[in-house]
GROMACS .gro file of C-alpha atoms in nm:
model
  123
    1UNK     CA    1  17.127   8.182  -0.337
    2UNK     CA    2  17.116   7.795  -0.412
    3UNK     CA    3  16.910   7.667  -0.165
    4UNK     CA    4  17.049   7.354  -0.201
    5UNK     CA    5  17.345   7.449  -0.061
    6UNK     CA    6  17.263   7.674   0.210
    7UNK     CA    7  17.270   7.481   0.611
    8UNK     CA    8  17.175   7.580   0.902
    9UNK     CA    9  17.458   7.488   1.190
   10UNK     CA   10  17.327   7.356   1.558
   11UNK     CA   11  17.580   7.376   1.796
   12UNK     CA   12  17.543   7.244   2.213
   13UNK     CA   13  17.812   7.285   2.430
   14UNK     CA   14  17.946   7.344   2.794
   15UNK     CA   15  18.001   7.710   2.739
   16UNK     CA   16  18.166   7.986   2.455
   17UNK     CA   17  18.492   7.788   2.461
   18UNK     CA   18  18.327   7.454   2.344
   19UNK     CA   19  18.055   7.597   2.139
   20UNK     CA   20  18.336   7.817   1.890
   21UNK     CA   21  18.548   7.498   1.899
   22UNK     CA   22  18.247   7.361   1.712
   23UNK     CA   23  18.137   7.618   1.529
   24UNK     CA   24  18.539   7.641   1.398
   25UNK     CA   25  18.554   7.319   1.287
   26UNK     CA   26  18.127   7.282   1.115
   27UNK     CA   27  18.280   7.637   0.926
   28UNK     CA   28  18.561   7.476   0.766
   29UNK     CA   29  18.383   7.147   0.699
   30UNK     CA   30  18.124   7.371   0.498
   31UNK     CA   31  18.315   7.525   0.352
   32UNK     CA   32  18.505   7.224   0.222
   33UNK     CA   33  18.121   7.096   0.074
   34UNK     CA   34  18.054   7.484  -0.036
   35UNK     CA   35  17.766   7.461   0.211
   36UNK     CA   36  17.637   7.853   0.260
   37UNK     CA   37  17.578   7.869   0.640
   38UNK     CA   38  17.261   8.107   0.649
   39UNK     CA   39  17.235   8.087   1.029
   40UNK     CA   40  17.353   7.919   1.313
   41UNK     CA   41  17.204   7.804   1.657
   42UNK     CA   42  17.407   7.782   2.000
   43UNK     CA   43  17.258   7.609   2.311
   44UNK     CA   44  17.434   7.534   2.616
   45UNK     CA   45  17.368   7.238   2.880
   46UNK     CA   46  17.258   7.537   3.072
   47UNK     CA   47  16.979   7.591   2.856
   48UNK     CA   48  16.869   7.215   2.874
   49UNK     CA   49  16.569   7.341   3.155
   50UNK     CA   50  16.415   7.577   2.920
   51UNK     CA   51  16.392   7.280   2.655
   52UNK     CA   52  16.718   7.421   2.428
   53UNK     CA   53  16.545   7.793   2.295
   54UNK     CA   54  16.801   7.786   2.037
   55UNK     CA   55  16.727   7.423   1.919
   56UNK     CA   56  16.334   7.552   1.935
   57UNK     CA   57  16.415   7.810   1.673
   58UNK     CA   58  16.573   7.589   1.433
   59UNK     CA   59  16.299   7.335   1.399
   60UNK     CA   60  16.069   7.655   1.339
   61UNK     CA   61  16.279   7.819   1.147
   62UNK     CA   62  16.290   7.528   0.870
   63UNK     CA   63  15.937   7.568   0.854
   64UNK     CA   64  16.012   7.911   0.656
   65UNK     CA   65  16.332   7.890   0.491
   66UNK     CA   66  16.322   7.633   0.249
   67UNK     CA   67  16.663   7.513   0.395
   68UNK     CA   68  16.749   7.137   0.395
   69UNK     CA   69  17.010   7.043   0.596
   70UNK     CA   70  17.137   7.060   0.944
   71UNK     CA   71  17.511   7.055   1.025
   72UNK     CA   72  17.583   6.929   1.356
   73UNK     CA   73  17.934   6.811   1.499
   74UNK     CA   74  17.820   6.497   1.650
   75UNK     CA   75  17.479   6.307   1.733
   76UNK     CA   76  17.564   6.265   2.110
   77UNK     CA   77  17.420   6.643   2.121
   78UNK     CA   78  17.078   6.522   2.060
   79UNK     CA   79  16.829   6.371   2.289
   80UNK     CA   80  16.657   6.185   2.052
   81UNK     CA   81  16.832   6.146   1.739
   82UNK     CA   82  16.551   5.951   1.572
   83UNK     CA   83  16.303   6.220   1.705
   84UNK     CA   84  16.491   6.487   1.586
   85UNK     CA   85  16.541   6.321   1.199
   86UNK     CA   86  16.158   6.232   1.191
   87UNK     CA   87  16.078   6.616   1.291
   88UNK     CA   88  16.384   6.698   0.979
   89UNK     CA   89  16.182   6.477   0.750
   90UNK     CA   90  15.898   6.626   0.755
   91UNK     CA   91  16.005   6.947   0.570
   92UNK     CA   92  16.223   6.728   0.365
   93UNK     CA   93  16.552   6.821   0.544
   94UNK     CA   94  16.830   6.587   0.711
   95UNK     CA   95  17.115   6.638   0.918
   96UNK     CA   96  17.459   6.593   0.838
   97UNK     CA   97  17.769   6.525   1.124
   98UNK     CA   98  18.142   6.502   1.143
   99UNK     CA   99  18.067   6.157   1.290
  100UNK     CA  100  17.970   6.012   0.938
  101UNK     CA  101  18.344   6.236   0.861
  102UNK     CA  102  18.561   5.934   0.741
  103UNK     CA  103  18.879   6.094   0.899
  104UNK     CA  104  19.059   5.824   0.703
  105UNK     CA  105  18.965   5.928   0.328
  106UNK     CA  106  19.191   6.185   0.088
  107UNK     CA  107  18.944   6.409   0.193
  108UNK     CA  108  18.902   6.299   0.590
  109UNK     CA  109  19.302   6.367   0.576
  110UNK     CA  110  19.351   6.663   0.415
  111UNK     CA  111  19.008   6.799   0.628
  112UNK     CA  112  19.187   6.728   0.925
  113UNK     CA  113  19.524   6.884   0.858
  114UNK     CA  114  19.372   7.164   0.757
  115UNK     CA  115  19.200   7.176   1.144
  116UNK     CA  116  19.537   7.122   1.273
  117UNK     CA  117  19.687   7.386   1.108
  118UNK     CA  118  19.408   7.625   1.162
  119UNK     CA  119  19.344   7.563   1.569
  120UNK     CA  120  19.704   7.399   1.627
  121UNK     CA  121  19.626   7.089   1.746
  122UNK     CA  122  19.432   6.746   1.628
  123UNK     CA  123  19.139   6.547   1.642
   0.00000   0.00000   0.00000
């Protein structure tokens, strides 16, 4: 497997509704990169007393898996974004979003009909 291309997804919602909306939508847009999505990690604002177990994993998971990048939907799911890229940095790994998306390029239009078509409504 090209390590290059495999992700890990991180995923923080409300509850199981929310979090497979996002999970839906990171799937397609991987697969529209050919990312390989070798594992993914689902907190919810529930979870935010125990300091996100999930989100806990990740970090020490990239420690041992060579992988390096992080798909996440949007950077409002993050505390501290500038923590959290810092703490990616320093096993050479970055995050990607669907807010750096541009929804308006041949790609950005084509990604989103395909979204539409697939859950039957727009973004």
């Amino acid at each position: 497997m090209d390590k290059n291309k495999s992700v890990f997804i991180y995923i923080y919602g409300n509850d199981e509704e929310s979090t497979m909306d996002q999970l839906n939508r990171l799937k397609k847009y991987c697969d529209l990169k050919s990312y390989k999505v070798k594992k993914v990690y689902k907190d919810f604002i529930s979870d935010y007393g125990m300091g996100r177990p999930e989100l806990n994993s990740l970090l020490t998971d990239l420690k041992d898996n060579g992988i390096n990048k992080v798909i996440i939907s949007t950077t409002d799911i993050l505390n501290d974004p500038s923590t959290f890229n810092k703490y990616l940095s320093t096993y050479n790994c970055e995050y990607e979003t669907l807010d750096n998306f541009d929804m308006f390029s041949y790609l950005g239009k084509t990604t989103n009909s395909l979204f539409t078509l697939y859950e039957g409504r727009s973004y």
